[in-house]
Amino acid sequence: GENVEQHPSTLSVQEGDSAVIKCTYSDSASNYFPWYKQELGKGPQLIIDIRSNVGEKKDQRIAVTLNKTAKHFSLHITETQPEDSAVYFCAATDSGYALNFGKGTSLLVTP
Amino acid sequence: NAGVTQTPKFRILKIGQSMTLQCTQDMNHNYMYWYRQDPGMGLKLIYYSVGAGITDKGEVPNGYNVSRSTTEDFPLRLELAAPSQTSVYFCASRPGLKGFWDTQYFGPGTRLTVL
């Protein structure tokens, strides 16, 4: 089955700096790659996603890039703010029934 | 819309007890999911459903059962609680109409402790 590796497990940045979280996947048939943000005590919430026919997608301060050849995708957050502090999960699927999640990255943005 | 709601928010069970975690969505979504989240381990799929009357096992189904009698409700049953089932449980749903992945919405979670 699909295996999704996520790095780093923890990340600390200063406010205003950029943060990058990287994921790799094993199944070349995967074609949908969402990113979720989970704040303390809450359920995960979709923040951005990308499909395999697109190499990059941006939404304000957040961007995701996909390299199908290398089977990896990354989340980029620019101009980080304290409210960006949360756990971020990447996921991948081949459009079957289930998302396969990475183990998460705990991001801390310090003022 | 309330989205995906889960009850209870917290529960402590004794070993061997049973309970049902409730999940309801008011978005008329076809697909519903149950995940468990253990510290540092991400989200593991327990069971899922593609519509009323249809359920299937995920990655970690042992010790759990589900049913889907209506579009809105997808309860998760623990029959004989074990300490290994201590976890945070999330229910999720998505429309599932387009033939490809659409946005999956999560509930707020149920924190379960088995002692």
Tab-separated table of C-alpha atoms in Angstrom:
chain	number	residue	atom	x	y	z
A	1	GLY	CA	0.000	0.000	0.000
A	2	GLU	CA	0.856	3.687	-0.110
A	3	ASN	CA	3.481	4.924	2.345
A	4	VAL	CA	3.779	8.643	3.048
A	5	GLU	CA	6.873	9.961	4.824
A	6	GLN	CA	6.842	13.479	6.287
A	7	HIS	CA	9.744	15.611	7.514
A	8	PRO	CA	10.597	17.253	9.781
A	9	SER	CA	8.529	16.066	12.744
A	10	THR	CA	9.037	19.418	14.491
A	11	LEU	CA	9.887	22.821	13.084
A	12	SER	CA	10.488	26.096	14.883
A	13	VAL	CA	10.740	29.386	12.989
A	14	GLN	CA	10.699	33.036	13.878
A	15	GLU	CA	7.734	35.157	12.922
A	16	GLY	CA	8.152	36.455	9.389
A	17	ASP	CA	10.416	33.606	8.277
A	18	SER	CA	9.398	30.883	5.824
A	19	ALA	CA	8.601	27.292	6.731
A	20	VAL	CA	8.919	24.256	4.470
A	21	ILE	CA	7.539	20.792	5.149
A	22	LYS	CA	8.364	17.905	2.841
A	23	CYS	CA	6.609	14.625	2.059
A	24	THR	CA	7.452	11.639	-0.088
A	25	TYR	CA	5.101	8.946	-1.320
A	26	SER	CA	5.665	5.448	-2.608
A	27	ASP	CA	2.752	4.722	-4.957
A	28	SER	CA	3.303	6.234	-8.406
A	29	ALA	CA	-0.460	5.948	-9.018
A	30	SER	CA	-1.180	8.598	-6.361
A	31	ASN	CA	-2.740	11.650	-7.945
A	32	TYR	CA	-4.176	13.799	-5.157
A	33	PHE	CA	-2.121	15.443	-2.405
A	34	PRO	CA	-3.883	17.489	0.297
A	35	TRP	CA	-2.391	19.309	3.272
A	36	TYR	CA	-4.245	19.596	6.563
A	37	LYS	CA	-3.704	21.923	9.515
A	38	GLN	CA	-4.677	20.739	12.982
A	39	GLU	CA	-4.900	23.253	15.807
A	40	LEU	CA	-4.780	22.087	19.394
A	41	GLY	CA	-7.938	20.253	20.419
A	42	LYS	CA	-9.515	20.452	16.978
A	43	GLY	CA	-9.971	18.242	13.940
A	44	PRO	CA	-7.739	18.592	10.861
A	45	GLN	CA	-8.767	21.211	8.350
A	46	LEU	CA	-7.832	21.250	4.653
A	47	ILE	CA	-5.626	24.235	3.813
A	48	ILE	CA	-4.474	23.451	0.283
A	49	ASP	CA	-4.372	20.545	-2.133
A	50	ILE	CA	-2.787	19.693	-5.472
A	51	ARG	CA	-3.545	17.157	-8.168
A	52	SER	CA	-0.980	15.290	-10.207
A	53	ASN	CA	-1.563	17.313	-13.380
A	54	VAL	CA	-0.310	20.479	-11.646
A	55	GLY	CA	3.233	21.253	-10.482
A	56	GLU	CA	2.533	24.145	-8.125
A	57	LYS	CA	-0.403	25.828	-6.465
A	58	LYS	CA	-0.550	28.993	-4.362
A	59	ASP	CA	-3.075	30.481	-1.989
A	60	GLN	CA	-1.900	33.731	-0.415
A	61	ARG	CA	1.006	32.814	1.925
A	62	ILE	CA	0.710	29.077	1.314
A	63	ALA	CA	2.032	27.131	-1.650
A	64	VAL	CA	2.421	23.469	-2.506
A	65	THR	CA	4.816	21.996	-5.055
A	66	LEU	CA	4.732	18.514	-6.558
A	67	ASN	CA	7.535	16.567	-8.225
A	68	LYS	CA	5.964	13.423	-9.691
A	69	THR	CA	9.248	12.061	-10.969
A	70	ALA	CA	10.839	12.155	-7.535
A	71	LYS	CA	7.515	11.349	-5.816
A	72	HIS	CA	7.690	14.174	-3.354
A	73	PHE	CA	5.629	17.241	-2.539
A	74	SER	CA	6.193	20.176	-0.220
A	75	LEU	CA	4.264	22.808	1.701
A	76	HIS	CA	5.696	26.323	1.800
A	77	ILE	CA	4.440	28.955	4.219
A	78	THR	CA	5.846	32.463	3.775
A	79	GLU	CA	5.790	35.370	6.222
A	80	THR	CA	4.842	33.055	9.068
A	81	GLN	CA	2.643	34.338	11.880
A	82	PRO	CA	2.063	32.976	15.401
A	83	GLU	CA	-1.382	31.738	14.319
A	84	ASP	CA	0.345	29.412	11.840
A	85	SER	CA	1.528	27.362	14.837
A	86	ALA	CA	-0.179	23.967	14.536
A	87	VAL	CA	0.388	20.396	13.407
A	88	TYR	CA	0.447	19.972	9.622
A	89	PHE	CA	-0.303	16.685	7.863
A	90	CYS	CA	0.345	15.747	4.265
A	91	ALA	CA	-1.608	12.965	2.580
A	92	ALA	CA	-1.735	11.112	-0.720
A	93	THR	CA	-4.239	8.943	-2.552
A	94	ASP	CA	-4.681	7.253	-5.901
A	95	SER	CA	-8.340	8.307	-5.904
A	96	GLY	CA	-9.334	5.146	-4.131
A	97	TYR	CA	-11.363	5.311	-0.960
A	98	ALA	CA	-8.751	6.384	1.546
A	99	LEU	CA	-6.212	9.109	2.191
A	100	ASN	CA	-2.817	7.956	3.421
A	101	PHE	CA	-1.455	10.436	5.940
A	102	GLY	CA	2.056	11.363	6.964
A	103	LYS	CA	2.843	11.414	10.692
A	104	GLY	CA	2.613	15.179	10.979
A	105	THR	CA	4.876	18.190	11.550
A	106	SER	CA	4.502	20.333	14.636
A	107	LEU	CA	5.201	23.923	13.566
A	108	LEU	CA	5.971	26.572	16.166
A	109	VAL	CA	6.190	30.211	15.124
A	110	THR	CA	7.828	32.364	17.784
A	111	PRO	CA	7.245	36.139	17.930
B	1	ASN	CA	-24.617	23.840	8.461
B	2	ALA	CA	-23.089	22.325	11.566
B	3	GLY	CA	-20.755	20.212	9.411
B	4	VAL	CA	-19.472	17.035	11.087
B	5	THR	CA	-20.414	16.648	14.737
B	6	GLN	CA	-19.129	14.031	17.174
B	7	THR	CA	-20.272	13.008	20.625
B	8	PRO	CA	-19.034	12.653	23.267
B	9	LYS	CA	-15.986	14.945	23.356
B	10	PHE	CA	-14.323	12.952	26.132
B	11	ARG	CA	-14.896	9.535	27.651
B	12	ILE	CA	-13.160	7.267	30.125
B	13	LEU	CA	-13.920	3.550	29.862
B	14	LYS	CA	-12.930	0.592	31.961
B	15	ILE	CA	-11.356	-2.433	30.280
B	16	GLY	CA	-14.068	-4.659	28.823
B	17	GLN	CA	-16.764	-1.978	28.671
B	18	SER	CA	-18.534	-1.089	25.446
B	19	MET	CA	-19.512	2.228	23.943
B	20	THR	CA	-20.613	3.907	20.738
B	21	LEU	CA	-18.999	7.017	19.338
B	22	GLN	CA	-21.545	9.072	17.458
B	23	CYS	CA	-20.899	10.932	14.197
B	24	THR	CA	-23.389	12.996	12.221
B	25	GLN	CA	-22.964	15.168	9.144
B	26	ASP	CA	-25.541	17.538	7.703
B	27	MET	CA	-23.901	18.120	4.322
B	28	ASN	CA	-25.539	15.163	2.531
B	29	HIS	CA	-22.111	13.632	1.914
B	30	ASN	CA	-21.894	10.123	0.538
B	31	TYR	CA	-18.514	9.139	2.013
B	32	MET	CA	-17.817	8.928	5.728
B	33	TYR	CA	-14.719	7.831	7.612
B	34	TRP	CA	-13.459	6.955	11.063
B	35	TYR	CA	-9.831	7.595	11.977
B	36	ARG	CA	-7.830	7.197	15.140
B	37	GLN	CA	-4.950	9.495	15.996
B	38	ASP	CA	-2.186	8.387	18.321
B	39	PRO	CA	0.617	10.771	19.365
B	40	GLY	CA	3.255	11.101	16.650
B	41	MET	CA	1.535	8.523	14.448
B	42	GLY	CA	-0.702	10.539	12.165
B	43	LEU	CA	-4.202	9.373	11.273
B	44	LYS	CA	-5.051	5.719	10.760
B	45	LEU	CA	-8.235	4.698	8.958
B	46	ILE	CA	-10.491	2.370	10.941
B	47	TYR	CA	-13.594	2.030	8.743
B	48	TYR	CA	-15.220	3.921	5.920
B	49	SER	CA	-18.551	4.034	4.119
B	50	VAL	CA	-19.374	5.061	0.560
B	51	GLY	CA	-23.095	5.344	1.208
B	52	ALA	CA	-25.962	4.178	3.369
B	53	GLY	CA	-25.782	0.422	3.899
B	54	ILE	CA	-22.197	0.101	2.621
B	55	THR	CA	-19.180	-0.096	4.915
B	56	ASP	CA	-15.668	-1.452	4.596
B	57	LYS	CA	-12.560	-1.971	6.690
B	58	GLY	CA	-9.651	0.392	6.747
B	59	GLU	CA	-6.122	-0.129	7.998
B	60	VAL	CA	-6.891	-0.801	11.701
B	61	PRO	CA	-10.437	-2.262	12.052
B	62	ASN	CA	-9.826	-4.843	14.809
B	63	GLY	CA	-11.887	-4.194	17.922
B	64	TYR	CA	-14.348	-1.882	16.172
B	65	ASN	CA	-17.625	-2.128	14.288
B	66	VAL	CA	-19.642	0.353	12.262
B	67	SER	CA	-23.007	0.710	10.633
B	68	ARG	CA	-24.467	3.211	8.162
B	69	SER	CA	-28.249	3.085	8.153
B	70	THR	CA	-28.688	6.694	7.027
B	71	THR	CA	-26.676	9.166	4.970
B	72	GLU	CA	-26.202	11.418	8.005
B	73	ASP	CA	-25.015	9.003	10.721
B	74	PHE	CA	-21.964	6.760	10.993
B	75	PRO	CA	-21.536	5.424	14.548
B	76	LEU	CA	-18.415	3.566	15.659
B	77	ARG	CA	-18.864	0.744	18.193
B	78	LEU	CA	-16.239	-0.535	20.617
B	79	GLU	CA	-17.406	-3.858	22.044
B	80	LEU	CA	-14.717	-4.846	24.564
B	81	ALA	CA	-12.576	-1.819	25.302
B	82	ALA	CA	-8.830	-2.388	25.661
B	83	PRO	CA	-6.060	0.021	26.725
B	84	SER	CA	-4.720	-0.101	23.147
B	85	GLN	CA	-7.878	1.718	22.066
B	86	THR	CA	-6.940	4.790	24.049
B	87	SER	CA	-6.752	7.428	21.329
B	88	VAL	CA	-8.418	10.432	19.752
B	89	TYR	CA	-11.083	9.430	17.244
B	90	PHE	CA	-12.047	11.573	14.287
B	91	CYS	CA	-15.002	11.208	11.996
B	92	ALA	CA	-14.836	12.745	8.518
B	93	SER	CA	-17.001	13.066	5.445
B	94	ARG	CA	-16.763	14.184	1.820
B	95	PRO	CA	-19.260	14.533	-1.018
B	96	GLY	CA	-17.822	11.739	-3.195
B	97	LEU	CA	-19.878	12.759	-6.208
B	98	LYS	CA	-17.262	13.727	-8.771
B	99	GLY	CA	-15.345	10.474	-9.162
B	100	PHE	CA	-12.187	12.042	-7.832
B	101	TRP	CA	-11.141	13.348	-4.453
B	102	ASP	CA	-13.074	16.321	-3.146
B	103	THR	CA	-12.620	18.107	0.172
B	104	GLN	CA	-12.781	15.906	3.236
B	105	TYR	CA	-14.199	17.537	6.368
B	106	PHE	CA	-13.301	16.404	9.862
B	107	GLY	CA	-15.258	16.531	13.090
B	108	PRO	CA	-13.794	17.906	16.343
B	109	GLY	CA	-12.828	14.486	17.706
B	110	THR	CA	-13.563	12.254	20.692
B	111	ARG	CA	-10.797	11.664	23.225
B	112	LEU	CA	-11.148	8.155	24.645
B	113	THR	CA	-9.183	6.734	27.551
B	114	VAL	CA	-9.424	3.049	28.506
B	115	LEU	CA	-8.194	2.205	32.002
